[in-house]
Amino acid sequence: MTLQAVTSLSAALAARVGDAHPLMDIDWTIFIQFGIFVAVFFVAKTFLFTPYLALRARREEGIDGARTQAHNMSAEADAKLADYEKKLAAAKAKAGEEQRTIRAAAAAHERDVTDTARATSQKAWNEAQAQVSKNVTAARGELMTSADALAKQMASRLLGRQI
């Protein structure tokens, strides 16, 4: 295409466009449209956007508050659990100490009872031995005095005659 053909084509298009009505007329109605836009904007802002944004803000505050409350409750529960475990450990330590004290007292009591029983039995043993020694000595004394007579009597019986 030549330059002349392009120019004649653009002139023909310009003539056609000039004959048709424009797509939008800019005249005094633009102010009415702007007024309607401003009125709708303020009405929508007052009755739609502001309550919606306030609702969203309250919802976020509620969610954040619930999260904060849940975090605080979790921290409080952790603190109570740590305190409980600390008290439980202290109670176990105290119970262990009492158990050791009771066992030591029981062992001391057992030693005392055993020592007392041992002393009593040793005393009874010594008394019994002394009594037996005394009886043996007395029996020997009696037997020694009658041993000669008994020996003569036994010899006489064995021999069959009097000695």
GROMACS .gro file of N, CA and C in nm:
model
  489
    1MET      N    1   0.083  -0.117   0.000
    1MET     CA    2   0.000   0.000   0.000
    1MET      C    3   0.087   0.123   0.000
    2THR      N    4   0.032   0.211  -0.069
    2THR     CA    5   0.106   0.335  -0.082
    2THR      C    6   0.054   0.435   0.019
    3LEU      N    7   0.125   0.539   0.026
    3LEU     CA    8   0.089   0.645   0.120
    3LEU      C    9  -0.042   0.710   0.080
    4GLN      N   10  -0.065   0.723  -0.044
    4GLN     CA   11  -0.187   0.785  -0.093
    4GLN      C   12  -0.307   0.696  -0.062
    5ALA      N   13  -0.293   0.568  -0.070
    5ALA     CA   14  -0.403   0.475  -0.040
    5ALA      C   15  -0.435   0.478   0.108
    6VAL      N   16  -0.333   0.487   0.191
    6VAL     CA   17  -0.353   0.491   0.337
    6VAL      C   18  -0.424   0.621   0.373
    7THR      N   19  -0.388   0.731   0.314
    7THR     CA   20  -0.448   0.860   0.344
    7THR      C   21  -0.595   0.859   0.302
    8SER      N   22  -0.626   0.807   0.186
    8SER     CA   23  -0.765   0.806   0.141
    8SER      C   24  -0.850   0.714   0.230
    9LEU      N   25  -0.791   0.605   0.280
    9LEU     CA   26  -0.864   0.513   0.369
    9LEU      C   27  -0.891   0.580   0.503
   10SER      N   28  -0.795   0.653   0.556
   10SER     CA   29  -0.816   0.721   0.683
   10SER      C   30  -0.916   0.835   0.667
   11ALA      N   31  -0.919   0.901   0.553
   11ALA     CA   32  -1.017   1.008   0.529
   11ALA      C   33  -1.156   0.950   0.522
   12ALA      N   34  -1.171   0.835   0.462
   12ALA     CA   35  -1.302   0.770   0.453
   12ALA      C   36  -1.350   0.727   0.591
   13LEU      N   37  -1.262   0.677   0.671
   13LEU     CA   38  -1.299   0.636   0.806
   13LEU      C   39  -1.337   0.757   0.890
   14ALA      N   40  -1.265   0.864   0.877
   14ALA     CA   41  -1.294   0.985   0.953
   14ALA      C   42  -1.430   1.040   0.914
   15ALA      N   43  -1.468   1.034   0.788
   15ALA     CA   44  -1.598   1.083   0.743
   15ALA      C   45  -1.709   0.997   0.802
   16ARG      N   46  -1.690   0.868   0.809
   16ARG     CA   47  -1.791   0.779   0.865
   16ARG      C   48  -1.808   0.802   1.014
   17VAL      N   49  -1.701   0.818   1.086
   17VAL     CA   50  -1.708   0.839   1.230
   17VAL      C   51  -1.773   0.973   1.259
   18GLY      N   52  -1.748   1.069   1.183
   18GLY     CA   53  -1.807   1.202   1.202
   18GLY      C   54  -1.957   1.199   1.184
   19ASP      N   55  -2.011   1.112   1.107
   19ASP     CA   56  -2.154   1.103   1.084
   19ASP      C   57  -2.224   1.036   1.202
   20ALA      N   58  -2.161   0.943   1.274
   20ALA     CA   59  -2.224   0.869   1.384
   20ALA      C   60  -2.221   0.952   1.511
   21HIS      N   61  -2.312   0.916   1.606
   21HIS     CA   62  -2.313   0.983   1.735
   21HIS      C   63  -2.198   0.934   1.821
   22PRO      N   64  -2.146   1.022   1.905
   22PRO     CA   65  -2.036   0.978   1.992
   22PRO      C   66  -2.089   0.880   2.098
   23LEU      N   67  -1.999   0.799   2.151
   23LEU     CA   68  -2.036   0.696   2.248
   23LEU      C   69  -2.083   0.758   2.377
   24MET      N   70  -2.022   0.864   2.423
   24MET     CA   71  -2.062   0.933   2.546
   24MET      C   72  -2.060   1.083   2.520
   25ASP      N   73  -2.170   1.147   2.560
   25ASP     CA   74  -2.176   1.292   2.550
   25ASP      C   75  -2.139   1.351   2.684
   26ILE      N   76  -2.048   1.444   2.685
   26ILE     CA   77  -2.014   1.512   2.809
   26ILE      C   78  -2.089   1.643   2.808
   27ASP      N   79  -2.191   1.650   2.900
   27ASP     CA   80  -2.270   1.771   2.912
   27ASP      C   81  -2.307   1.792   3.058
   28TRP      N   82  -2.412   1.869   3.087
   28TRP     CA   83  -2.448   1.903   3.225
   28TRP      C   84  -2.492   1.780   3.305
   29THR      N   85  -2.530   1.665   3.246
   29THR     CA   86  -2.575   1.546   3.318
   29THR      C   87  -2.461   1.480   3.396
   30ILE      N   88  -2.340   1.515   3.359
   30ILE     CA   89  -2.227   1.458   3.433
   30ILE      C   90  -2.230   1.500   3.579
   31PHE      N   91  -2.281   1.622   3.608
   31PHE     CA   92  -2.291   1.668   3.746
   31PHE      C   93  -2.397   1.590   3.823
   32ILE      N   94  -2.507   1.558   3.757
   32ILE     CA   95  -2.613   1.476   3.819
   32ILE      C   96  -2.558   1.336   3.848
   33GLN      N   97  -2.487   1.280   3.752
   33GLN     CA   98  -2.428   1.147   3.772
   33GLN      C   99  -2.327   1.149   3.886
   34PHE      N  100  -2.248   1.257   3.892
   34PHE     CA  101  -2.152   1.268   4.002
   34PHE      C  102  -2.223   1.280   4.136
   35GLY      N  103  -2.332   1.356   4.142
   35GLY     CA  104  -2.412   1.370   4.264
   35GLY      C  105  -2.470   1.237   4.307
   36ILE      N  106  -2.524   1.162   4.213
   36ILE     CA  107  -2.579   1.029   4.243
   36ILE      C  108  -2.468   0.938   4.296
   37PHE      N  109  -2.353   0.945   4.233
   37PHE     CA  110  -2.238   0.863   4.279
   37PHE      C  111  -2.201   0.897   4.422
   38VAL      N  112  -2.192   1.028   4.454
   38VAL     CA  113  -2.155   1.071   4.590
   38VAL      C  114  -2.262   1.026   4.689
   39ALA      N  115  -2.390   1.041   4.656
   39ALA     CA  116  -2.499   1.000   4.745
   39ALA      C  117  -2.494   0.848   4.770
   40VAL      N  118  -2.478   0.772   4.664
   40VAL     CA  119  -2.470   0.626   4.678
   40VAL      C  120  -2.346   0.588   4.758
   41PHE      N  121  -2.237   0.660   4.737
   41PHE     CA  122  -2.114   0.632   4.812
   41PHE      C  123  -2.136   0.650   4.962
   42PHE      N  124  -2.196   0.765   5.002
   42PHE     CA  125  -2.217   0.790   5.145
   42PHE      C  126  -2.320   0.695   5.206
   43VAL      N  127  -2.425   0.664   5.132
   43VAL     CA  128  -2.526   0.568   5.182
   43VAL      C  129  -2.462   0.430   5.197
   44ALA      N  130  -2.387   0.387   5.098
   44ALA     CA  131  -2.323   0.255   5.105
   44ALA      C  132  -2.218   0.252   5.215
   45LYS      N  133  -2.146   0.363   5.229
   45LYS     CA  134  -2.046   0.369   5.333
   45LYS      C  135  -2.111   0.360   5.469
   46THR      N  136  -2.219   0.433   5.491
   46THR     CA  137  -2.285   0.437   5.621
   46THR      C  138  -2.354   0.305   5.653
   47PHE      N  139  -2.427   0.249   5.560
   47PHE     CA  140  -2.508   0.132   5.589
   47PHE      C  141  -2.447  -0.001   5.548
   48LEU      N  142  -2.342   0.000   5.472
   48LEU     CA  143  -2.285  -0.126   5.425
   48LEU      C  144  -2.140  -0.142   5.466
   49PHE      N  145  -2.055  -0.052   5.423
   49PHE     CA  146  -1.911  -0.070   5.445
   49PHE      C  147  -1.871  -0.052   5.592
   50THR      N  148  -1.920   0.055   5.659
   50THR     CA  149  -1.883   0.079   5.798
   50THR      C  150  -1.928  -0.036   5.889
   51PRO      N  151  -2.054  -0.083   5.883
   51PRO     CA  152  -2.092  -0.197   5.969
   51PRO      C  153  -2.014  -0.324   5.935
   52TYR      N  154  -1.989  -0.346   5.807
   52TYR     CA  155  -1.913  -0.465   5.768
   52TYR      C  156  -1.771  -0.459   5.824
   53LEU      N  157  -1.706  -0.344   5.810
   53LEU     CA  158  -1.570  -0.330   5.862
   53LEU      C  159  -1.567  -0.338   6.014
   54ALA      N  160  -1.671  -0.283   6.080
   54ALA     CA  161  -1.679  -0.293   6.226
   54ALA      C  162  -1.698  -0.440   6.268
   55LEU      N  163  -1.782  -0.512   6.196
   55LEU     CA  164  -1.803  -0.655   6.223
   55LEU      C  165  -1.673  -0.732   6.207
   56ARG      N  166  -1.599  -0.703   6.100
   56ARG     CA  167  -1.471  -0.771   6.079
   56ARG      C  168  -1.372  -0.739   6.191
   57ALA      N  169  -1.370  -0.612   6.234
   57ALA     CA  170  -1.279  -0.572   6.342
   57ALA      C  171  -1.316  -0.644   6.472
   58ARG      N  172  -1.448  -0.650   6.504
   58ARG     CA  173  -1.491  -0.721   6.625
   58ARG      C  174  -1.457  -0.870   6.615
   59ARG      N  175  -1.474  -0.927   6.500
   59ARG     CA  176  -1.442  -1.069   6.481
   59ARG      C  177  -1.292  -1.092   6.501
   60GLU      N  178  -1.210  -1.006   6.444
   60GLU     CA  179  -1.065  -1.020   6.463
   60GLU      C  180  -1.026  -1.000   6.608
   61GLU      N  181  -1.089  -0.901   6.674
   61GLU     CA  182  -1.063  -0.880   6.817
   61GLU      C  183  -1.104  -1.002   6.897
   62GLY      N  184  -1.220  -1.059   6.862
   62GLY     CA  185  -1.267  -1.180   6.931
   62GLY      C  186  -1.173  -1.297   6.911
   63ILE      N  187  -1.127  -1.314   6.789
   63ILE     CA  188  -1.034  -1.423   6.759
   63ILE      C  189  -0.902  -1.399   6.831
   64ASP      N  190  -0.852  -1.275   6.822
   64ASP     CA  191  -0.727  -1.243   6.892
   64ASP      C  192  -0.744  -1.258   7.042
   65GLY      N  193  -0.859  -1.213   7.095
   65GLY     CA  194  -0.886  -1.227   7.238
   65GLY      C  195  -0.893  -1.374   7.279
   66ALA      N  196  -0.958  -1.454   7.195
   66ALA     CA  197  -0.967  -1.598   7.224
   66ALA      C  198  -0.829  -1.662   7.218
   67ARG      N  199  -0.749  -1.621   7.121
   67ARG     CA  200  -0.613  -1.675   7.113
   67ARG      C  201  -0.532  -1.634   7.236
   68THR      N  202  -0.544  -1.507   7.273
   68THR     CA  203  -0.473  -1.459   7.392
   68THR      C  204  -0.519  -1.533   7.516
   69GLN      N  205  -0.650  -1.549   7.528
   69GLN     CA  206  -0.706  -1.620   7.643
   69GLN      C  207  -0.659  -1.766   7.642
   70ALA      N  208  -0.659  -1.830   7.526
   70ALA     CA  209  -0.613  -1.969   7.516
   70ALA      C  210  -0.465  -1.977   7.552
   71HIS      N  211  -0.387  -1.881   7.505
   71HIS     CA  212  -0.244  -1.879   7.538
   71HIS      C  213  -0.225  -1.861   7.689
   72ASN      N  214  -0.300  -1.767   7.748
   72ASN     CA  215  -0.291  -1.744   7.893
   72ASN      C  216  -0.333  -1.867   7.970
   73MET      N  217  -0.441  -1.932   7.927
   73MET     CA  218  -0.487  -2.053   7.995
   73MET      C  219  -0.384  -2.165   7.982
   74SER      N  220  -0.323  -2.176   7.866
   74SER     CA  221  -0.220  -2.277   7.846
   74SER      C  222  -0.099  -2.249   7.934
   75ALA      N  223  -0.059  -2.122   7.941
   75ALA     CA  224   0.054  -2.086   8.028
   75ALA      C  225   0.019  -2.112   8.174
   76GLU      N  226  -0.105  -2.080   8.213
   76GLU     CA  227  -0.148  -2.105   8.351
   76GLU      C  228  -0.151  -2.255   8.381
   77ALA      N  229  -0.198  -2.334   8.285
   77ALA     CA  230  -0.201  -2.479   8.303
   77ALA      C  231  -0.060  -2.534   8.314
   78ASP      N  232   0.031  -2.482   8.231
   78ASP     CA  233   0.170  -2.526   8.240
   78ASP      C  234   0.231  -2.490   8.375
   79ALA      N  235   0.199  -2.370   8.422
   79ALA     CA  236   0.251  -2.327   8.553
   79ALA      C  237   0.195  -2.415   8.665
   80LYS      N  238   0.066  -2.445   8.657
   80LYS     CA  239   0.004  -2.532   8.758
   80LYS      C  240   0.062  -2.673   8.752
   81LEU      N  241   0.086  -2.722   8.631
   81LEU     CA  242   0.145  -2.855   8.617
   81LEU      C  243   0.286  -2.858   8.673
   82ALA      N  244   0.363  -2.754   8.646
   82ALA     CA  245   0.500  -2.747   8.700
   82ALA      C  246   0.495  -2.739   8.852
   83ASP      N  247   0.401  -2.660   8.906
   83ASP     CA  248   0.387  -2.649   9.052
   83ASP      C  249   0.345  -2.783   9.111
   84TYR      N  250   0.252  -2.851   9.044
   84TYR     CA  251   0.207  -2.983   9.091
   84TYR      C  252   0.323  -3.082   9.091
   85GLU      N  253   0.400  -3.083   8.982
   85GLU     CA  254   0.513  -3.176   8.975
   85GLU      C  255   0.618  -3.142   9.081
   86LYS      N  256   0.638  -3.012   9.108
   86LYS     CA  257   0.732  -2.971   9.211
   86LYS      C  258   0.684  -3.018   9.348
   87LYS      N  259   0.556  -2.998   9.377
   87LYS     CA  260   0.500  -3.042   9.505
   87LYS      C  261   0.504  -3.194   9.516
   88LEU      N  262   0.476  -3.263   9.405
   88LEU     CA  263   0.480  -3.409   9.406
   88LEU      C  264   0.621  -3.458   9.433
   89ALA      N  265   0.720  -3.395   9.371
   89ALA     CA  266   0.860  -3.434   9.395
   89ALA      C  267   0.897  -3.409   9.541
   90ALA      N  268   0.852  -3.295   9.596
   90ALA     CA  269   0.881  -3.264   9.737
   90ALA      C  270   0.814  -3.366   9.829
   91ALA      N  271   0.690  -3.403   9.796
   91ALA     CA  272   0.619  -3.502   9.877
   91ALA      C  273   0.688  -3.638   9.869
   92LYS      N  274   0.733  -3.675   9.749
   92LYS     CA  275   0.805  -3.802   9.734
   92LYS      C  276   0.935  -3.800   9.813
   93ALA      N  277   1.006  -3.687   9.809
   93ALA     CA  278   1.131  -3.676   9.884
   93ALA      C  279   1.104  -3.685  10.034
   94LYS      N  280   0.997  -3.617  10.078
   94LYS     CA  281   0.961  -3.621  10.220
   94LYS      C  282   0.921  -3.763  10.260
   95ALA      N  283   0.844  -3.830  10.176
   95ALA     CA  284   0.803  -3.967  10.206
   95ALA      C  285   0.925  -4.059  10.210
   96GLY      N  286   1.019  -4.039  10.119
   96GLY     CA  287   1.142  -4.120  10.119
   96GLY      C  288   1.222  -4.095  10.246
   97GLU      N  289   1.229  -3.969  10.288
   97GLU     CA  290   1.303  -3.936  10.411
   97GLU      C  291   1.235  -3.998  10.532
   98GLU      N  292   1.102  -3.989  10.537
   98GLU     CA  293   1.028  -4.052  10.648
   98GLU      C  294   1.046  -4.204  10.647
   99GLN      N  295   1.046  -4.260  10.528
   99GLN     CA  296   1.066  -4.405  10.516
   99GLN      C  297   1.205  -4.443  10.568
  100ARG      N  298   1.307  -4.365  10.531
  100ARG     CA  299   1.442  -4.394  10.582
  100ARG      C  300   1.448  -4.378  10.733
  101THR      N  301   1.380  -4.274  10.786
  101THR     CA  302   1.378  -4.252  10.931
  101THR      C  303   1.310  -4.368  11.002
  102ILE      N  304   1.197  -4.412  10.948
  102ILE     CA  305   1.124  -4.523  11.008
  102ILE      C  306   1.207  -4.651  11.001
  103ARG      N  307   1.271  -4.675  10.888
  103ARG     CA  308   1.356  -4.795  10.875
  103ARG      C  309   1.473  -4.790  10.974
  104ALA      N  310   1.533  -4.671  10.989
  104ALA     CA  311   1.644  -4.657  11.084
  104ALA      C  312   1.595  -4.682  11.226
  105ALA      N  313   1.476  -4.627  11.259
  105ALA     CA  314   1.421  -4.649  11.393
  105ALA      C  315   1.387  -4.796  11.413
  106ALA      N  316   1.332  -4.860  11.310
  106ALA     CA  317   1.299  -5.002  11.320
  106ALA      C  318   1.426  -5.086  11.337
  107ALA      N  319   1.531  -5.050  11.263
  107ALA     CA  320   1.658  -5.124  11.275
  107ALA      C  321   1.716  -5.104  11.415
  108ALA      N  322   1.709  -4.982  11.468
  108ALA     CA  323   1.759  -4.957  11.603
  108ALA      C  324   1.678  -5.034  11.705
  109HIS      N  325   1.546  -5.035  11.689
  109HIS     CA  326   1.460  -5.112  11.779
  109HIS      C  327   1.491  -5.261  11.769
  110GLU      N  328   1.511  -5.308  11.648
  110GLU     CA  329   1.546  -5.450  11.628
  110GLU      C  330   1.677  -5.482  11.697
  111ARG      N  331   1.776  -5.392  11.683
  111ARG     CA  332   1.905  -5.415  11.750
  111ARG      C  333   1.886  -5.417  11.902
  112ASP      N  334   1.806  -5.322  11.954
  112ASP     CA  335   1.782  -5.318  12.099
  112ASP      C  336   1.714  -5.447  12.147
  113VAL      N  337   1.611  -5.488  12.074
  113VAL     CA  338   1.540  -5.610  12.113
  113VAL      C  339   1.633  -5.731  12.103
  114THR      N  340   1.711  -5.737  11.994
  114THR     CA  341   1.803  -5.849  11.976
  114THR      C  342   1.909  -5.849  12.085
  115ASP      N  343   1.965  -5.731  12.114
  115ASP     CA  344   2.067  -5.722  12.221
  115ASP      C  345   2.008  -5.761  12.355
  116THR      N  346   1.887  -5.715  12.384
  116THR     CA  347   1.821  -5.751  12.510
  116THR      C  348   1.796  -5.901  12.516
  117ALA      N  349   1.746  -5.958  12.406
  117ALA     CA  350   1.720  -6.103  12.403
  117ALA      C  351   1.851  -6.179  12.414
  118ARG      N  352   1.954  -6.131  12.346
  118ARG     CA  353   2.084  -6.197  12.353
  118ARG      C  354   2.138  -6.192  12.497
  119ALA      N  355   2.127  -6.075  12.561
  119ALA     CA  356   2.176  -6.062  12.700
  119ALA      C  357   2.095  -6.151  12.793
  120THR      N  358   1.966  -6.154  12.773
  120THR     CA  359   1.879  -6.238  12.857
  120THR      C  360   1.912  -6.385  12.837
  121SER      N  361   1.928  -6.424  12.711
  121SER     CA  362   1.959  -6.565  12.685
  121SER      C  363   2.099  -6.600  12.735
  122GLN      N  364   2.194  -6.508  12.722
  122GLN     CA  365   2.330  -6.533  12.772
  122GLN      C  366   2.327  -6.546  12.924
  123LYS      N  367   2.248  -6.461  12.989
  123LYS     CA  368   2.235  -6.467  13.134
  123LYS      C  369   2.172  -6.599  13.176
  124ALA      N  370   2.065  -6.638  13.103
  124ALA     CA  371   2.000  -6.766  13.134
  124ALA      C  372   2.096  -6.882  13.108
  125TRP      N  373   2.174  -6.874  13.000
  125TRP     CA  374   2.272  -6.978  12.968
  125TRP      C  375   2.378  -6.988  13.077
  126ASN      N  376   2.429  -6.872  13.118
  126ASN     CA  377   2.530  -6.870  13.225
  126ASN      C  378   2.474  -6.927  13.355
  127GLU      N  379   2.348  -6.889  13.388
  127GLU     CA  380   2.286  -6.941  13.509
  127GLU      C  381   2.266  -7.092  13.500
  128ALA      N  382   2.223  -7.135  13.381
  128ALA     CA  383   2.202  -7.279  13.362
  128ALA      C  384   2.334  -7.353  13.372
  129GLN      N  385   2.440  -7.299  13.311
  129GLN     CA  386   2.571  -7.363  13.319
  129GLN      C  387   2.622  -7.367  13.463
  130ALA      N  388   2.599  -7.257  13.533
  130ALA     CA  389   2.641  -7.254  13.674
  130ALA      C  390   2.564  -7.357  13.755
  131GLN      N  391   2.434  -7.369  13.728
  131GLN     CA  392   2.351  -7.467  13.799
  131GLN      C  393   2.397  -7.608  13.766
  132VAL      N  394   2.424  -7.632  13.635
  132VAL     CA  395   2.471  -7.765  13.595
  132VAL      C  396   2.605  -7.795  13.660
  133SER      N  397   2.696  -7.697  13.659
  133SER     CA  398   2.826  -7.719  13.724
  133SER      C  399   2.809  -7.747  13.871
  134LYS      N  400   2.720  -7.674  13.932
  134LYS     CA  401   2.693  -7.695  14.074
  134LYS      C  402   2.635  -7.834  14.099
  135ASN      N  403   2.540  -7.874  14.012
  135ASN     CA  404   2.479  -8.006  14.026
  135ASN      C  405   2.582  -8.116  14.000
  136VAL      N  406   2.669  -8.093  13.899
  136VAL     CA  407   2.772  -8.192  13.868
  136VAL      C  408   2.866  -8.205  13.986
  137THR      N  409   2.905  -8.092  14.042
  137THR     CA  410   2.996  -8.095  14.156
  137THR      C  411   2.929  -8.164  14.275
  138ALA      N  412   2.803  -8.134  14.299
  138ALA     CA  413   2.730  -8.199  14.409
  138ALA      C  414   2.715  -8.347  14.384
  139ALA      N  415   2.684  -8.382  14.259
  139ALA     CA  416   2.666  -8.524  14.226
  139ALA      C  417   2.798  -8.597  14.240
  140ARG      N  418   2.908  -8.532  14.196
  140ARG     CA  419   3.039  -8.595  14.209
  140ARG      C  420   3.074  -8.615  14.357
  141GLY      N  421   3.042  -8.511  14.434
  141GLY     CA  422   3.068  -8.522  14.577
  141GLY      C  423   2.992  -8.639  14.638
  142GLU      N  424   2.865  -8.654  14.604
  142GLU     CA  425   2.783  -8.763  14.655
  142GLU      C  426   2.834  -8.897  14.604
  143LEU      N  427   2.868  -8.896  14.472
  143LEU     CA  428   2.913  -9.022  14.413
  143LEU      C  429   3.050  -9.062  14.470
  144MET      N  430   3.135  -8.967  14.499
  144MET     CA  431   3.267  -9.001  14.553
  144MET      C  432   3.254  -9.066  14.692
  145THR      N  433   3.161  -9.012  14.766
  145THR     CA  434   3.143  -9.071  14.899
  145THR      C  435   3.082  -9.210  14.889
  146SER      N  436   2.992  -9.230  14.800
  146SER     CA  437   2.930  -9.361  14.788
  146SER      C  438   3.000  -9.447  14.684
  147ALA      N  439   3.102  -9.394  14.614
  147ALA     CA  440   3.172  -9.470  14.510
  147ALA      C  441   3.247  -9.588  14.571
  148ASP      N  442   3.310  -9.569  14.685
  148ASP     CA  443   3.383  -9.681  14.746
  148ASP      C  444   3.286  -9.792  14.785
  149ALA      N  445   3.176  -9.755  14.847
  149ALA     CA  446   3.081  -9.856  14.890
  149ALA      C  447   3.021  -9.924  14.769
  150LEU      N  448   2.991  -9.849  14.666
  150LEU     CA  449   2.933  -9.905  14.546
  150LEU      C  450   3.035  -9.993  14.473
  151ALA      N  451   3.160  -9.952  14.471
  151ALA     CA  452   3.264 -10.031  14.406
  151ALA      C  453   3.281 -10.164  14.478
  152LYS      N  454   3.278 -10.162  14.611
  152LYS     CA  455   3.290 -10.287  14.688
  152LYS      C  456   3.172 -10.376  14.661
  153GLN      N  457   3.057 -10.317  14.653
  153GLN     CA  458   2.937 -10.396  14.630
  153GLN      C  459   2.941 -10.458  14.491
  154MET      N  460   2.986 -10.385  14.392
  154MET     CA  461   2.993 -10.437  14.256
  154MET      C  462   3.101 -10.544  14.245
  155ALA      N  463   3.211 -10.521  14.308
  155ALA     CA  464   3.318 -10.621  14.304
  155ALA      C  465   3.271 -10.747  14.373
  156SER      N  466   3.197 -10.737  14.482
  156SER     CA  467   3.148 -10.852  14.552
  156SER      C  468   3.052 -10.929  14.464
  157ARG      N  469   2.967 -10.866  14.395
  157ARG     CA  470   2.872 -10.935  14.309
  157ARG      C  471   2.944 -11.001  14.193
  158LEU      N  472   3.041 -10.931  14.139
  158LEU     CA  473   3.114 -10.987  14.025
  158LEU      C  474   3.197 -11.107  14.070
  159LEU      N  475   3.256 -11.095  14.183
  159LEU     CA  476   3.342 -11.203  14.232
  159LEU      C  477   3.260 -11.313  14.301
  160GLY      N  478   3.149 -11.275  14.345
  160GLY     CA  479   3.063 -11.370  14.411
  160GLY      C  480   3.102 -11.388  14.556
  161ARG      N  481   3.176 -11.307  14.613
  161ARG     CA  482   3.214 -11.311  14.753
  161ARG      C  483   3.226 -11.172  14.808
  162GLN      N  484   3.243 -11.163  14.935
  162GLN     CA  485   3.249 -11.036  15.005
  162GLN      C  486   3.391 -10.984  15.001
  163ILE      N  487   3.409 -10.854  14.980
  163ILE     CA  488   3.543 -10.797  14.978
  163ILE      C  489   3.560 -10.710  15.100
   0.00000   0.00000   0.00000
